PDB file of C-alpha atoms in Angstrom:
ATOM      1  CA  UNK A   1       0.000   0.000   0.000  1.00 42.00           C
ATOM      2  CA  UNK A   2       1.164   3.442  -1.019  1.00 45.00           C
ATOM      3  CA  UNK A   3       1.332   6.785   1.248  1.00 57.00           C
ATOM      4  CA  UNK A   4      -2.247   8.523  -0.456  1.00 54.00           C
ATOM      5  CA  UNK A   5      -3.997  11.446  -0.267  1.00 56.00           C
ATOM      6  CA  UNK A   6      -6.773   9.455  -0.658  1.00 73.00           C
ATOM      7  CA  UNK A   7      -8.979   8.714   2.501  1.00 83.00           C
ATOM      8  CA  UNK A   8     -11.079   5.814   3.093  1.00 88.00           C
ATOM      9  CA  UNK A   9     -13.811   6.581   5.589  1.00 89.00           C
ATOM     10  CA  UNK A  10     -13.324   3.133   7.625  1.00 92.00           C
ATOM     11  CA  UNK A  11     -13.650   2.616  11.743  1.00 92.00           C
ATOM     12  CA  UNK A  12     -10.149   5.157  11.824  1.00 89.00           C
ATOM     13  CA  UNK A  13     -11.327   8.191  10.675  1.00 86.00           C
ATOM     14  CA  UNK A  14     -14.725   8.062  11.673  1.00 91.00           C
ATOM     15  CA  UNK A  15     -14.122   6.487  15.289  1.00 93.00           C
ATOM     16  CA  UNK A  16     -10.425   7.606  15.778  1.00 92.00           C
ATOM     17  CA  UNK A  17      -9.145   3.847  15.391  1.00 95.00           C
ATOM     18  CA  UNK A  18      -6.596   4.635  14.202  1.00 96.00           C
ATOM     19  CA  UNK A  19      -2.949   5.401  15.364  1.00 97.00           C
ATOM     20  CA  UNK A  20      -0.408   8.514  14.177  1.00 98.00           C
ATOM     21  CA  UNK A  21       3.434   8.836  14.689  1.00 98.00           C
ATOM     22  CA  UNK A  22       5.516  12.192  14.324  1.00 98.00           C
ATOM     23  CA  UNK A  23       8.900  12.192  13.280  1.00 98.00           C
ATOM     24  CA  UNK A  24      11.270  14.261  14.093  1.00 97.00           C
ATOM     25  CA  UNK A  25      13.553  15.476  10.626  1.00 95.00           C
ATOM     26  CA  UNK A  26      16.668  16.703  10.997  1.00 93.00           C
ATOM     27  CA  UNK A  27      18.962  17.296   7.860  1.00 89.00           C
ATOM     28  CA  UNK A  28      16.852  15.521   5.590  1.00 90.00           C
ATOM     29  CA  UNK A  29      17.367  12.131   8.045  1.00 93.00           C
ATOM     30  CA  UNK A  30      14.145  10.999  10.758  1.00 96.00           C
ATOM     31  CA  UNK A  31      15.565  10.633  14.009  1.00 96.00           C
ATOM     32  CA  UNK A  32      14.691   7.389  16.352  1.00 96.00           C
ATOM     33  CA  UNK A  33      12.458   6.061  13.378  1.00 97.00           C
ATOM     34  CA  UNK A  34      12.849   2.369  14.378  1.00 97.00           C
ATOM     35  CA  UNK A  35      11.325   3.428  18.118  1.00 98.00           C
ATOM     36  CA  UNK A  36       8.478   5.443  15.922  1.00 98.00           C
ATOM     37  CA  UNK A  37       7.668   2.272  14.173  1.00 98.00           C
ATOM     38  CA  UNK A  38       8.117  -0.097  17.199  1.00 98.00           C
ATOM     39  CA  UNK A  39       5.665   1.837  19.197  1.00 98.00           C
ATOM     40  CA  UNK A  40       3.103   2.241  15.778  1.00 98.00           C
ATOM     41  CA  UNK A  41       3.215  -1.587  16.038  1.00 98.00           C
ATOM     42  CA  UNK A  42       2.194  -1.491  19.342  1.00 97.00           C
ATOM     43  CA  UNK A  43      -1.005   0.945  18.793  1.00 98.00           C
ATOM     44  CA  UNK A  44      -1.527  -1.484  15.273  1.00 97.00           C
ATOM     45  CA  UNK A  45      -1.576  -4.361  16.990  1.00 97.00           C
ATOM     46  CA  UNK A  46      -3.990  -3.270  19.936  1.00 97.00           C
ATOM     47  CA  UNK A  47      -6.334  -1.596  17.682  1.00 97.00           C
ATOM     48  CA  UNK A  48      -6.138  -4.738  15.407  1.00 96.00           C
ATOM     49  CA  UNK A  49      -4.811  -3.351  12.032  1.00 96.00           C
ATOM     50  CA  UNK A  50      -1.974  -4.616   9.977  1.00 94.00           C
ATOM     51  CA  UNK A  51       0.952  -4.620  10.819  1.00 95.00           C
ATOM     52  CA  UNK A  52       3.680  -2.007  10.129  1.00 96.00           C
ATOM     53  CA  UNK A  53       5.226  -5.222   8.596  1.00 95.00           C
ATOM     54  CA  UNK A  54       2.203  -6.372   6.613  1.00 95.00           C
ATOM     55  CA  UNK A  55       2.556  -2.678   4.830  1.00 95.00           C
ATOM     56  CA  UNK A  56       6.034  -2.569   4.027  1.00 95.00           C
ATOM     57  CA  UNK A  57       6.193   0.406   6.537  1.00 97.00           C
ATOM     58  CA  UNK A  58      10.607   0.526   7.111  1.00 97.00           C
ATOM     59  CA  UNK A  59      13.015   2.801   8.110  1.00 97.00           C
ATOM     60  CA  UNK A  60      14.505   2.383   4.822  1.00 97.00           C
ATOM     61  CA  UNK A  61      10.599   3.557   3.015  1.00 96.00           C
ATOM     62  CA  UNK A  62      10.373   6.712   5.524  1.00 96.00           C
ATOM     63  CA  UNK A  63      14.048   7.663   4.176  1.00 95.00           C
ATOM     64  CA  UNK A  64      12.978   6.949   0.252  1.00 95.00           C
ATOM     65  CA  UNK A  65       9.930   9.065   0.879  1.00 95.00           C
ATOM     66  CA  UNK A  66      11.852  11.501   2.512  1.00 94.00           C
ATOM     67  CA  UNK A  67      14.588  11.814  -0.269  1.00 92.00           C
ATOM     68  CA  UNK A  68      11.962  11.855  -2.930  1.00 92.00           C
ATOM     69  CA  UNK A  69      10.088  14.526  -0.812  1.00 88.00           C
ATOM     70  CA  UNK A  70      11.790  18.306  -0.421  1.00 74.00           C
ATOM     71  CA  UNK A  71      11.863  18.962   3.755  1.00 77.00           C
ATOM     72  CA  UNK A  72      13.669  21.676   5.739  1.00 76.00           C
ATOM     73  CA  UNK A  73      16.171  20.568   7.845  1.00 83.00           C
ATOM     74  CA  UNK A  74      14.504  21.581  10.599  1.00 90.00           C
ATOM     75  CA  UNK A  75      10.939  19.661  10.022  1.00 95.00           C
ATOM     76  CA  UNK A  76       8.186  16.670  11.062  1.00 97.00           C
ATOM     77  CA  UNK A  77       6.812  13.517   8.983  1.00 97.00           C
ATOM     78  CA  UNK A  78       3.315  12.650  10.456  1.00 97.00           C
ATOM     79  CA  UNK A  79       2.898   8.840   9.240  1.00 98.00           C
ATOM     80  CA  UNK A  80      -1.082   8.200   9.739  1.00 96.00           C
ATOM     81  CA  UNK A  81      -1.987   4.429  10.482  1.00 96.00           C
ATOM     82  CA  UNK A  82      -6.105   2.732  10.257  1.00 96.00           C
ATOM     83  CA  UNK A  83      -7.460  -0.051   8.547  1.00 95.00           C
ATOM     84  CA  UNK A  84      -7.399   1.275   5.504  1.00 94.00           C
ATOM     85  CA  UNK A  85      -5.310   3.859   5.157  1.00 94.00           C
ATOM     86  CA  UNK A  86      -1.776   4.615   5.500  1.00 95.00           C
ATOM     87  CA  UNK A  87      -0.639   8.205   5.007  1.00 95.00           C
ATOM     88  CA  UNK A  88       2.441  10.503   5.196  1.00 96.00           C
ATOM     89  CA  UNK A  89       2.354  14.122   5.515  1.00 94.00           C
ATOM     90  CA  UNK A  90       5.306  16.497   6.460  1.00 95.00           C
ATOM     91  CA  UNK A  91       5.417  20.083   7.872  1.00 95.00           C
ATOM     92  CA  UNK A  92       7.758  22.574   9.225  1.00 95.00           C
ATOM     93  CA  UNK A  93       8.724  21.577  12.984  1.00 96.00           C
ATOM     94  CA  UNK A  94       7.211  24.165  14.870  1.00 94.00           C
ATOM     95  CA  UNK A  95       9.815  24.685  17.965  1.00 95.00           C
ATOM     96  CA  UNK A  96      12.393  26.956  17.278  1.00 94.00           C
ATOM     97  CA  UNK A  97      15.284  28.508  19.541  1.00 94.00           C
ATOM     98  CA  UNK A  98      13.145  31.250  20.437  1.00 96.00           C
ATOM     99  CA  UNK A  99      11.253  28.751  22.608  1.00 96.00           C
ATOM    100  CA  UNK A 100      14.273  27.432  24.353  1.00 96.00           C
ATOM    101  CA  UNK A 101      15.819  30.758  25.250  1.00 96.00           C
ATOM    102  CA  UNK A 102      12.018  31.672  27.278  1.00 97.00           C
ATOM    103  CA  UNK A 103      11.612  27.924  28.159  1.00 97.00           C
ATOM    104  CA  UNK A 104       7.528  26.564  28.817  1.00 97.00           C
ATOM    105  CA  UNK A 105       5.066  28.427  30.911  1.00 96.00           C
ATOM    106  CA  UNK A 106       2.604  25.417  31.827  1.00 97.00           C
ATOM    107  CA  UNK A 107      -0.592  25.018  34.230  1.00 96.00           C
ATOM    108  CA  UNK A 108      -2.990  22.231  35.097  1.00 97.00           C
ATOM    109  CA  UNK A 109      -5.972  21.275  32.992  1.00 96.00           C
ATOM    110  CA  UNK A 110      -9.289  20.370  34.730  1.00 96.00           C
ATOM    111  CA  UNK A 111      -9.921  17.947  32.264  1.00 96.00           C
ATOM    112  CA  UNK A 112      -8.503  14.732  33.771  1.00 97.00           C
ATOM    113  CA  UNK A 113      -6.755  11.543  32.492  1.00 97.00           C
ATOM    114  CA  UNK A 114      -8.263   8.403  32.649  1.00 97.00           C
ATOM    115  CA  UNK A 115      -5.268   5.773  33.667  1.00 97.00           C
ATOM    116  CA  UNK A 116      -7.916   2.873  33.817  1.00 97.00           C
ATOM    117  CA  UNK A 117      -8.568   3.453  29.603  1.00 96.00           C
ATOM    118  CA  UNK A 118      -6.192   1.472  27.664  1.00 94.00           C
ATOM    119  CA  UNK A 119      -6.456   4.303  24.487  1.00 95.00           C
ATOM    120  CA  UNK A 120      -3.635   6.299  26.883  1.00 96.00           C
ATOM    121  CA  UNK A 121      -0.671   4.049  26.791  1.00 96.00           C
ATOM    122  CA  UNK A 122      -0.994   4.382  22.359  1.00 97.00           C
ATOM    123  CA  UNK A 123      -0.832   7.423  20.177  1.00 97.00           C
ATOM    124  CA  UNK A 124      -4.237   7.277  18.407  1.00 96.00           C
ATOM    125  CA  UNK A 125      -6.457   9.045  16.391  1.00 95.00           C
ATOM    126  CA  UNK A 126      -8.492   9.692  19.717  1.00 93.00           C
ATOM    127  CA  UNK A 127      -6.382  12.879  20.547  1.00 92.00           C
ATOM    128  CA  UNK A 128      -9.573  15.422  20.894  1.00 91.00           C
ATOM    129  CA  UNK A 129      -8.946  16.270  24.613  1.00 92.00           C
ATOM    130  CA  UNK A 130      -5.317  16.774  23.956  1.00 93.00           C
ATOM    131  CA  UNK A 131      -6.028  19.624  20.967  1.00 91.00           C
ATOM    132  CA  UNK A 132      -8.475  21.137  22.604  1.00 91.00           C
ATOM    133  CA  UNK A 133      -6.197  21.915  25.944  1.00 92.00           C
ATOM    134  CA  UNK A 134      -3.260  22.586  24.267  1.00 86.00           C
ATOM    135  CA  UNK A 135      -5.407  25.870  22.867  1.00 78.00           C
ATOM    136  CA  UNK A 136      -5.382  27.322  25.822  1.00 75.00           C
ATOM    137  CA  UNK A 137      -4.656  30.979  25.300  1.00 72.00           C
ATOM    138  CA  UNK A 138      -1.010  32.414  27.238  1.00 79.00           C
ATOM    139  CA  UNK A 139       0.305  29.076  27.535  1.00 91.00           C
ATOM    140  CA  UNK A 140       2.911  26.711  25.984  1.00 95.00           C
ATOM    141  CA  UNK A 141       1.096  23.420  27.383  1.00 97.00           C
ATOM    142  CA  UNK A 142      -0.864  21.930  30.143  1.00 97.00           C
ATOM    143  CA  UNK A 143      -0.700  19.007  32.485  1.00 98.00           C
ATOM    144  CA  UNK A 144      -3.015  16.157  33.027  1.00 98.00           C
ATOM    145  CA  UNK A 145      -3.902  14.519  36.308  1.00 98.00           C
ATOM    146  CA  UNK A 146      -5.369  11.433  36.252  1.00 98.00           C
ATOM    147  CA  UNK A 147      -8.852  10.740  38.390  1.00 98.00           C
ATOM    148  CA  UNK A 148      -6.500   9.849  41.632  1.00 98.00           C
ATOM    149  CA  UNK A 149      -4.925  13.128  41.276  1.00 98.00           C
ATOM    150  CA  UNK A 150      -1.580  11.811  40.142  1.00 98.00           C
ATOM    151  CA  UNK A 151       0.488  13.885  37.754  1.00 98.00           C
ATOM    152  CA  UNK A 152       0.354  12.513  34.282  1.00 98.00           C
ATOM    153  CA  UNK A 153       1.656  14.329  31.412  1.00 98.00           C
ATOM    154  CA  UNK A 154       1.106  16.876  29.201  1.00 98.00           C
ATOM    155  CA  UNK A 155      -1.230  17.524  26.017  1.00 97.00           C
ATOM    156  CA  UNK A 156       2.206  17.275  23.591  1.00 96.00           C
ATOM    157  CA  UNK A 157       4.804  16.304  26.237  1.00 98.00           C
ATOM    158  CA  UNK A 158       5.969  13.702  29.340  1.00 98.00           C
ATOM    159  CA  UNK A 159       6.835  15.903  32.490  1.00 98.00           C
ATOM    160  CA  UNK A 160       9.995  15.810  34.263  1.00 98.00           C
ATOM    161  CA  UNK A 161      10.872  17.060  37.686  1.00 98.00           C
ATOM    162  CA  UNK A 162      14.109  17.303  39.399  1.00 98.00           C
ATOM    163  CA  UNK A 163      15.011  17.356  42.986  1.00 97.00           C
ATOM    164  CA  UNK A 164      18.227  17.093  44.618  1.00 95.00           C
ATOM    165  CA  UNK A 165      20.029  16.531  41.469  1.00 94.00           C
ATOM    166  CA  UNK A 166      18.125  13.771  40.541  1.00 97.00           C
ATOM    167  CA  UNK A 167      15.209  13.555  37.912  1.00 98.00           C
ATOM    168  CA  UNK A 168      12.040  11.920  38.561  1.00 98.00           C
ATOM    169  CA  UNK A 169       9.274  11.270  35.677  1.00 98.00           C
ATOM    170  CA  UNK A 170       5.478   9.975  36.303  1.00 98.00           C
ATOM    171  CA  UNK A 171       5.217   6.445  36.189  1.00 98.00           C
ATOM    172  CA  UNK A 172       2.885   4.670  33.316  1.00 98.00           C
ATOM    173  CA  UNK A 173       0.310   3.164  35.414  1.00 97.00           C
ATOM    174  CA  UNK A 174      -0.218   7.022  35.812  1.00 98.00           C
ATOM    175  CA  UNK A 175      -1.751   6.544  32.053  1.00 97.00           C
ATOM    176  CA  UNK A 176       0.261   8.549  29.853  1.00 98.00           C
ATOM    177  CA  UNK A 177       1.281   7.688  26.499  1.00 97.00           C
ATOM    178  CA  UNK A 178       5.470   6.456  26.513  1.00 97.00           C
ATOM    179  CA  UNK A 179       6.775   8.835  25.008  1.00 98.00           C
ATOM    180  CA  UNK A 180      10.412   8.532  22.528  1.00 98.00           C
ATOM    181  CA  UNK A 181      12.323  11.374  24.101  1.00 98.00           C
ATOM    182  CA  UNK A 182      10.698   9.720  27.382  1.00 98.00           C
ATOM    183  CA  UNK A 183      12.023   6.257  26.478  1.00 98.00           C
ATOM    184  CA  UNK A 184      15.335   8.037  25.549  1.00 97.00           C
ATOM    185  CA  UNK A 185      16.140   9.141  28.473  1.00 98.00           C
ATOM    186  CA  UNK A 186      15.416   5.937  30.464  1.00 98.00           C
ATOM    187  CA  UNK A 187      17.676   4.459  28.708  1.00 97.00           C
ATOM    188  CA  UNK A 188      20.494   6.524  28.531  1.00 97.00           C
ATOM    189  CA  UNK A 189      20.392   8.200  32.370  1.00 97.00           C
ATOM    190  CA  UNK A 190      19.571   7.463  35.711  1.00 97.00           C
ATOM    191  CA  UNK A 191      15.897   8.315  35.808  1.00 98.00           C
ATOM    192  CA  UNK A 192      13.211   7.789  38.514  1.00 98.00           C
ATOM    193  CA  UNK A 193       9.652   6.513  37.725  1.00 98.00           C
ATOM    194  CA  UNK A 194       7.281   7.397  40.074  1.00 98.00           C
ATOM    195  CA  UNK A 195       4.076   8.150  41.503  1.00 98.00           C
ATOM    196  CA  UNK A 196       3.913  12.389  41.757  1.00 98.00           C
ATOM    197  CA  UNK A 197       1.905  14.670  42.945  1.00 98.00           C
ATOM    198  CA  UNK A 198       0.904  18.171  42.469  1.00 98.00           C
ATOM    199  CA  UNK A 199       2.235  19.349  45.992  1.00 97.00           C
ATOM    200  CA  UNK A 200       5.639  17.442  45.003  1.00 97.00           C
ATOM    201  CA  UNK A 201       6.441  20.404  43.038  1.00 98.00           C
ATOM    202  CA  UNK A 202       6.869  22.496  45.772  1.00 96.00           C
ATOM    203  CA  UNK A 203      10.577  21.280  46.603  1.00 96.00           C
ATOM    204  CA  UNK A 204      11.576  20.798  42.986  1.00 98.00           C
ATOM    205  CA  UNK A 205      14.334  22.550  41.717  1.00 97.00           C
ATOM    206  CA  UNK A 206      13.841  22.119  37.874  1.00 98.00           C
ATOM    207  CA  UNK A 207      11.325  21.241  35.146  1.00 98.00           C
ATOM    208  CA  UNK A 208      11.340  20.173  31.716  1.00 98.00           C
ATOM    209  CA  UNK A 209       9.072  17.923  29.161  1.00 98.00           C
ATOM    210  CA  UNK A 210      10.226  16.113  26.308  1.00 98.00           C
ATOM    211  CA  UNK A 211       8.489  14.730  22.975  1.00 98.00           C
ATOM    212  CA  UNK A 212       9.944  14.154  19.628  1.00 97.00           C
ATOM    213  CA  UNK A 213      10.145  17.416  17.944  1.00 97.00           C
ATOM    214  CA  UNK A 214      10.989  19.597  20.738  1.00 97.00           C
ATOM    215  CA  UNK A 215      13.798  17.187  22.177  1.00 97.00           C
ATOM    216  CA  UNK A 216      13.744  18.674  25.878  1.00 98.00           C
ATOM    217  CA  UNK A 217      12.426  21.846  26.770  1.00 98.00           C
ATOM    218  CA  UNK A 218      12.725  23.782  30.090  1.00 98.00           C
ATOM    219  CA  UNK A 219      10.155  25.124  31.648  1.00 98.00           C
ATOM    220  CA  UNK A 220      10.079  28.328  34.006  1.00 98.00           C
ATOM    221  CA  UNK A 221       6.728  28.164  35.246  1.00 97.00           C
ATOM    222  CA  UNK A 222       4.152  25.011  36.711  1.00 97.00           C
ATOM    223  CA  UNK A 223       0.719  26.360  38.037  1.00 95.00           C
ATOM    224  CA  UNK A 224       1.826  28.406  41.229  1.00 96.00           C
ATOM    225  CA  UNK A 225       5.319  27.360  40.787  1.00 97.00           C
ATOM    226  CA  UNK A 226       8.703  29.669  39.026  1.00 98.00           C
ATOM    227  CA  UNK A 227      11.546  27.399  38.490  1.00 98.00           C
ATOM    228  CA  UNK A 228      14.682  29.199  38.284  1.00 96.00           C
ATOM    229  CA  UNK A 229      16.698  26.855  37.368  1.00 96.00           C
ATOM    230  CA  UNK A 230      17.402  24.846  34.021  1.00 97.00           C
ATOM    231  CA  UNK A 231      20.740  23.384  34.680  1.00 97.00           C
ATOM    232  CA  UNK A 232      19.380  19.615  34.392  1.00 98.00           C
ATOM    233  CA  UNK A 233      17.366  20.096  31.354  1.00 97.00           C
ATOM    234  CA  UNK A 234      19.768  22.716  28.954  1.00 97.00           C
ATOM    235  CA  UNK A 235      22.761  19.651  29.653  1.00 97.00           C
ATOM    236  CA  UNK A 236      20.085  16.900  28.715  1.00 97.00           C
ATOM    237  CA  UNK A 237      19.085  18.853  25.495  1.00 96.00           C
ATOM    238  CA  UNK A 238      22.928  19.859  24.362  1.00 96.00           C
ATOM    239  CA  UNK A 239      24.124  15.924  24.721  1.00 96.00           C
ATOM    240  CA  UNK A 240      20.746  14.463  23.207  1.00 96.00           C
ATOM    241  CA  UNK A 241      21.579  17.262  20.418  1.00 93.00           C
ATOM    242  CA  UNK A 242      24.893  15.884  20.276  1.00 93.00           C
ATOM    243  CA  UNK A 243      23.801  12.090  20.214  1.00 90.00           C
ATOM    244  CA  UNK A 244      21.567  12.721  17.291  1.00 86.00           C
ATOM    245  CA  UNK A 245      23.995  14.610  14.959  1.00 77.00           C
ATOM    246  CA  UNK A 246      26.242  11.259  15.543  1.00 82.00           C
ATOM    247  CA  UNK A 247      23.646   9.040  14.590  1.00 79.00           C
ATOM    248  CA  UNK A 248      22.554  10.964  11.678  1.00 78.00           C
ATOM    249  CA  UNK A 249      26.717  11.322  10.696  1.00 71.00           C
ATOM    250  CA  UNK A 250      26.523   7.472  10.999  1.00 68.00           C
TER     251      UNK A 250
END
């Protein structure tokens, strides 16, 4: 099956079964797109559609489409996965330095995550309460809690706090969608999963959240709480930026 403009109307697009990736471009090259695909699987496979196997969906494809395909360097390939259909769409990658230099100002949504619904842990076409908060005016994003008043994650983003020196990120039975830059960093430093609360804040020193086209972005200001410092998160974001010029040298 071939990337289409074409839509058929089938369960994904007028249910939301369906499942979406964004890819981070950089130079021409998509970064981590093995973990995209991995975790596509997953959503494929629990929302019963065919494999990313079955439709010759590859590394290799996303980099012929890409070369046959003008992109900035600086730029996003949204791969869109139901029954039916298999698209590919790219776009300008929104984050720029700008938003680095002034770092996130974030609050709390009221609308709350439901950790018992099995949709959360997969990037689907269900994504309605995510848009919708993420327009909220003066802000860069919001924050989820779940219905036990846990901290969850963000509309866009996985939250990260650090205290002490060391950083701490919500655990998934929290019911948040595992994010790559999340996974990342799991893997690569010596990172705390946990259950958080909103009054944990209080004695943190830093903030950031992470997804795949912002990398890891500081953040200055939670609800009530000014963080002044970014230490954690502008050495996170210069090595990962670092690490991913290597692999795309490579």
């Amino acid at each position: 099956m071939q990337p289409s403009s074409q839509l058929s109307l089938d369960d994904g697009f007028q249910f939301g079964l369906g499942a979406f990736e964004t890819i981070a471009i950089e130079h021409g090259q998509p970064v981590f797109p093995e973990k995209h695909l991995a975790r596509l699987d997953r959503a494929a496979a629990f929302l019963q559609l065919s494999s990313c196997k079955a439709r010759n969906l590859t590394p290799e494809r996303i980099r012929s489409y890409l070369a046959a395909h003008s992109t900035s360097h600086h730029s996003v390939l949204k791969i869109l996965l139901t029954k039916e259909n298999l698209l590919f769409r790219t776009r300008p990658n929104p984050y720029t330095p700008e938003h680095y230099t002034a770092g996130f100002c974030m609050d709390f949504s009221p609308v709350l995550r439901n950790e018992t619904s099995p949709l959360v842990a997969h990037k689907t076409l269900n994504y309605g309460d995510c848009i919708l908060e993420k327009c909220a005016l003066g802000l860069n994003e919001r924050i989820f809690l779940n219905t036990k008043g846990q901290l969850c994650e963000g509309t866009a983003t996985n939250l990260f706090l650090v205290r002490g020196g060391h950083v701490l990120t919500p655990a998934l039975s929290c019911g948040l969608l595992p994010g790559i830059l999340r996974e990342y960093l799991l893997e690569t430093y010596d990172i705390t999963e946990t259950i958080l609360y909103p009054e944990d804040i209080a004695d943190c020193d830093e903030c950031f959240v992470t997804n795949s086209l912002m990398g890891i972005m500081p953040v200055t200001q939670l609800g009530a709480k000014k963080f002044l410092q970014r230490d954690t998160a502008d050495r996170l974001q210069a090595e990962y930026h670092e690490r991913i010029l290597e692999r795309l040298r490579s």
